[in-house]
Amino acid sequence: MALDQSFVGRSYPSTEPYEVGREKIREFADAIGDPHPAYRDPDAAKELGHCEVIAPPTFVFSITFRAAGQVVQDPQLGLDYSRVVHGDQKFAYTRPVRAGDRLQVTSTIEAIKSMAGNDILDIRGEVHDEAGEHVVTAWTKLVARAAEES
């Protein structure tokens, strides 16, 4: 069954603040194999004009995808998560994520499409710091595969 188009534009409450730690940034950089010193060394980050260690650009996915869980788990939406695959991801930054940031995400359903029995759900996550300043917008595309006919 196709997802309800009336959910397009629906926003969900902001998440609790997520505090970005140096160790989390380092672990993420290690996991993706990126040796850039600005992800590990505060002095290297300062040489590049940053006040603190910065995170790789895709680091914020872990925060925004968790926030998108509010959408995915909304029983009224009726998304069958057991059939979902991650279709696409993109980011638009105002500034890098830094160690010490306390970030909150507000998720909004931007689009719902049906193609060949599959539901395609576009979720926009607006990430702000604790001062309310925009840090990054993340777009996540989820594809709920059509149920196999028996």
mmCIF file of C-alpha atoms in Angstrom:
data_model
loop_
_atom_site.group_PDB
_atom_site.id
_atom_site.type_symbol
_atom_site.label_atom_id
_atom_site.label_comp_id
_atom_site.label_asym_id
_atom_site.label_seq_id
_atom_site.Cartn_x
_atom_site.Cartn_y
_atom_site.Cartn_z
ATOM 1 C CA MET A 1 0.000 0.000 0.000
ATOM 2 C CA ALA A 2 1.372 3.436 -0.965
ATOM 3 C CA LEU A 3 2.340 5.845 1.787
ATOM 4 C CA ASP A 4 -0.083 8.670 2.529
ATOM 5 C CA GLN A 5 0.818 11.847 0.571
ATOM 6 C CA SER A 6 -0.721 13.983 3.315
ATOM 7 C CA PHE A 7 2.456 13.377 5.372
ATOM 8 C CA VAL A 8 4.506 15.528 2.965
ATOM 9 C CA GLY A 9 5.540 18.633 4.886
ATOM 10 C CA ARG A 10 5.087 17.027 8.299
ATOM 11 C CA SER A 11 7.861 17.951 10.751
ATOM 12 C CA TYR A 12 8.757 16.046 13.871
ATOM 13 C CA PRO A 13 9.977 17.458 17.198
ATOM 14 C CA SER A 14 13.650 18.354 17.519
ATOM 15 C CA THR A 15 15.862 15.695 19.018
ATOM 16 C CA GLU A 16 17.567 16.034 22.359
ATOM 17 C CA PRO A 17 21.007 17.659 21.980
ATOM 18 C CA TYR A 18 23.783 15.346 20.800
ATOM 19 C CA GLU A 19 27.207 16.354 22.098
ATOM 20 C CA VAL A 20 29.916 15.793 19.517
ATOM 21 C CA GLY A 21 33.085 14.436 21.122
ATOM 22 C CA ARG A 22 36.650 14.400 19.852
ATOM 23 C CA GLU A 23 36.838 10.645 20.374
ATOM 24 C CA LYS A 24 33.660 10.044 18.348
ATOM 25 C CA ILE A 25 35.095 12.140 15.518
ATOM 26 C CA ARG A 26 38.397 10.240 15.625
ATOM 27 C CA GLU A 27 36.618 6.870 15.688
ATOM 28 C CA PHE A 28 34.459 7.887 12.726
ATOM 29 C CA ALA A 29 37.478 9.130 10.741
ATOM 30 C CA ASP A 30 39.267 5.846 11.503
ATOM 31 C CA ALA A 31 36.208 3.837 10.431
ATOM 32 C CA ILE A 32 36.040 5.570 7.040
ATOM 33 C CA GLY A 33 39.827 5.468 6.632
ATOM 34 C CA ASP A 34 40.341 9.237 6.471
ATOM 35 C CA PRO A 35 43.667 10.268 8.047
ATOM 36 C CA HIS A 36 43.101 14.053 7.816
ATOM 37 C CA PRO A 37 44.786 15.641 10.856
ATOM 38 C CA ALA A 38 41.978 18.187 11.418
ATOM 39 C CA TYR A 39 39.803 15.240 12.524
ATOM 40 C CA ARG A 40 42.246 14.346 15.298
ATOM 41 C CA ASP A 41 44.574 17.212 16.209
ATOM 42 C CA PRO A 42 43.221 20.517 17.586
ATOM 43 C CA ASP A 43 46.364 22.354 16.423
ATOM 44 C CA ALA A 44 45.938 21.054 12.863
ATOM 45 C CA ALA A 45 42.312 22.172 12.930
ATOM 46 C CA LYS A 46 43.332 25.626 14.219
ATOM 47 C CA GLU A 47 45.880 25.964 11.413
ATOM 48 C CA LEU A 48 42.953 25.585 9.016
ATOM 49 C CA GLY A 49 40.951 28.285 10.811
ATOM 50 C CA HIS A 50 38.765 26.075 13.005
ATOM 51 C CA CYS A 51 38.451 26.582 16.745
ATOM 52 C CA GLU A 52 38.309 22.845 17.454
ATOM 53 C CA VAL A 53 38.704 19.436 15.831
ATOM 54 C CA ILE A 54 36.195 19.101 12.982
ATOM 55 C CA ALA A 55 34.236 16.064 11.836
ATOM 56 C CA PRO A 56 34.350 14.470 8.375
ATOM 57 C CA PRO A 57 31.423 15.642 6.228
ATOM 58 C CA THR A 58 29.497 12.365 6.501
ATOM 59 C CA PHE A 59 29.795 12.209 10.322
ATOM 60 C CA VAL A 60 26.465 14.006 10.725
ATOM 61 C CA PHE A 61 24.663 11.086 9.036
ATOM 62 C CA SER A 62 24.694 9.136 12.304
ATOM 63 C CA ILE A 63 22.877 11.998 14.027
ATOM 64 C CA THR A 64 20.380 12.789 11.264
ATOM 65 C CA PHE A 65 19.568 9.154 10.545
ATOM 66 C CA ARG A 66 18.787 8.581 14.211
ATOM 67 C CA ALA A 67 16.492 11.622 14.104
ATOM 68 C CA ALA A 68 14.801 10.269 10.967
ATOM 69 C CA GLY A 69 13.824 7.316 13.148
ATOM 70 C CA GLN A 70 10.919 9.446 14.388
ATOM 71 C CA VAL A 71 9.570 9.427 10.839
ATOM 72 C CA VAL A 72 10.291 5.752 10.215
ATOM 73 C CA GLN A 73 8.656 4.703 13.488
ATOM 74 C CA ASP A 74 5.552 6.882 13.083
ATOM 75 C CA PRO A 75 2.762 4.285 13.161
ATOM 76 C CA GLN A 76 0.408 6.613 11.288
ATOM 77 C CA LEU A 77 2.808 6.769 8.327
ATOM 78 C CA GLY A 78 2.712 2.979 8.037
ATOM 79 C CA LEU A 79 6.218 2.460 6.651
ATOM 80 C CA ASP A 80 7.321 -1.196 6.684
ATOM 81 C CA TYR A 81 10.945 -0.710 7.772
ATOM 82 C CA SER A 82 11.768 -4.371 7.143
ATOM 83 C CA ARG A 83 11.506 -3.538 3.428
ATOM 84 C CA VAL A 84 13.549 -0.287 3.535
ATOM 85 C CA VAL A 85 16.911 0.325 1.904
ATOM 86 C CA HIS A 86 18.934 3.530 2.020
ATOM 87 C CA GLY A 87 18.636 5.146 -1.409
ATOM 88 C CA ASP A 88 20.674 8.346 -1.258
ATOM 89 C CA GLN A 89 22.220 10.941 1.038
ATOM 90 C CA LYS A 90 23.366 14.520 0.571
ATOM 91 C CA PHE A 91 24.467 17.381 2.804
ATOM 92 C CA ALA A 92 24.572 21.190 2.601
ATOM 93 C CA TYR A 93 26.837 22.740 5.232
ATOM 94 C CA THR A 94 26.828 26.228 6.720
ATOM 95 C CA ARG A 95 29.896 25.297 8.765
ATOM 96 C CA PRO A 96 31.712 22.100 9.774
ATOM 97 C CA VAL A 97 30.613 20.041 12.762
ATOM 98 C CA ARG A 98 33.081 20.620 15.607
ATOM 99 C CA ALA A 99 33.991 18.737 18.759
ATOM 100 C CA GLY A 100 31.959 20.240 21.587
ATOM 101 C CA ASP A 101 28.953 21.055 19.409
ATOM 102 C CA ARG A 102 25.588 20.201 20.931
ATOM 103 C CA LEU A 103 23.412 19.487 17.931
ATOM 104 C CA GLN A 104 19.676 19.068 17.525
ATOM 105 C CA VAL A 105 17.887 17.773 14.444
ATOM 106 C CA THR A 106 14.404 18.521 13.164
ATOM 107 C CA SER A 107 13.177 16.022 10.565
ATOM 108 C CA THR A 108 10.623 16.872 7.890
ATOM 109 C CA ILE A 109 9.091 14.641 5.235
ATOM 110 C CA GLU A 110 9.912 16.444 2.009
ATOM 111 C CA ALA A 111 8.445 14.045 -0.529
ATOM 112 C CA ILE A 112 6.699 10.704 -0.900
ATOM 113 C CA LYS A 113 6.636 9.011 -4.287
ATOM 114 C CA SER A 114 5.503 5.615 -5.500
ATOM 115 C CA MET A 115 7.298 3.952 -8.402
ATOM 116 C CA ALA A 116 6.790 0.364 -9.575
ATOM 117 C CA GLY A 117 5.122 -0.462 -6.260
ATOM 118 C CA ASN A 118 8.054 0.938 -4.241
ATOM 119 C CA ASP A 119 7.595 3.878 -1.867
ATOM 120 C CA ILE A 120 10.321 6.524 -1.933
ATOM 121 C CA LEU A 121 10.512 8.764 1.107
ATOM 122 C CA ASP A 122 12.651 11.924 1.215
ATOM 123 C CA ILE A 123 13.457 13.220 4.699
ATOM 124 C CA ARG A 124 15.181 16.549 5.357
ATOM 125 C CA GLY A 125 17.085 16.915 8.630
ATOM 126 C CA GLU A 126 17.873 20.457 9.739
ATOM 127 C CA VAL A 127 20.784 20.467 12.180
ATOM 128 C CA HIS A 128 21.283 23.414 14.538
ATOM 129 C CA ASP A 129 23.708 24.037 17.384
ATOM 130 C CA GLU A 130 22.587 24.982 20.879
ATOM 131 C CA ALA A 131 22.674 28.684 19.956
ATOM 132 C CA GLY A 132 20.096 27.905 17.272
ATOM 133 C CA GLU A 133 22.554 28.493 14.431
ATOM 134 C CA HIS A 134 22.193 26.323 11.324
ATOM 135 C CA VAL A 135 25.076 23.868 10.858
ATOM 136 C CA VAL A 136 23.975 21.505 8.097
ATOM 137 C CA THR A 137 20.958 20.224 6.217
ATOM 138 C CA ALA A 138 20.925 16.509 5.413
ATOM 139 C CA TRP A 139 18.620 14.822 2.933
ATOM 140 C CA THR A 140 17.988 11.092 3.297
ATOM 141 C CA LYS A 141 16.192 9.041 0.672
ATOM 142 C CA LEU A 142 14.638 5.782 1.837
ATOM 143 C CA VAL A 143 13.150 3.222 -0.514
ATOM 144 C CA ALA A 144 10.550 0.772 0.801
ATOM 145 C CA ARG A 145 10.627 -2.120 -1.634
ATOM 146 C CA ALA A 146 7.315 -3.450 -2.865
ATOM 147 C CA ALA A 147 6.079 -6.603 -1.151
ATOM 148 C CA GLU A 148 6.577 -9.717 -3.217
ATOM 149 C CA GLU A 149 3.360 -11.144 -4.567
ATOM 150 C CA SER A 150 2.544 -14.650 -3.447
#
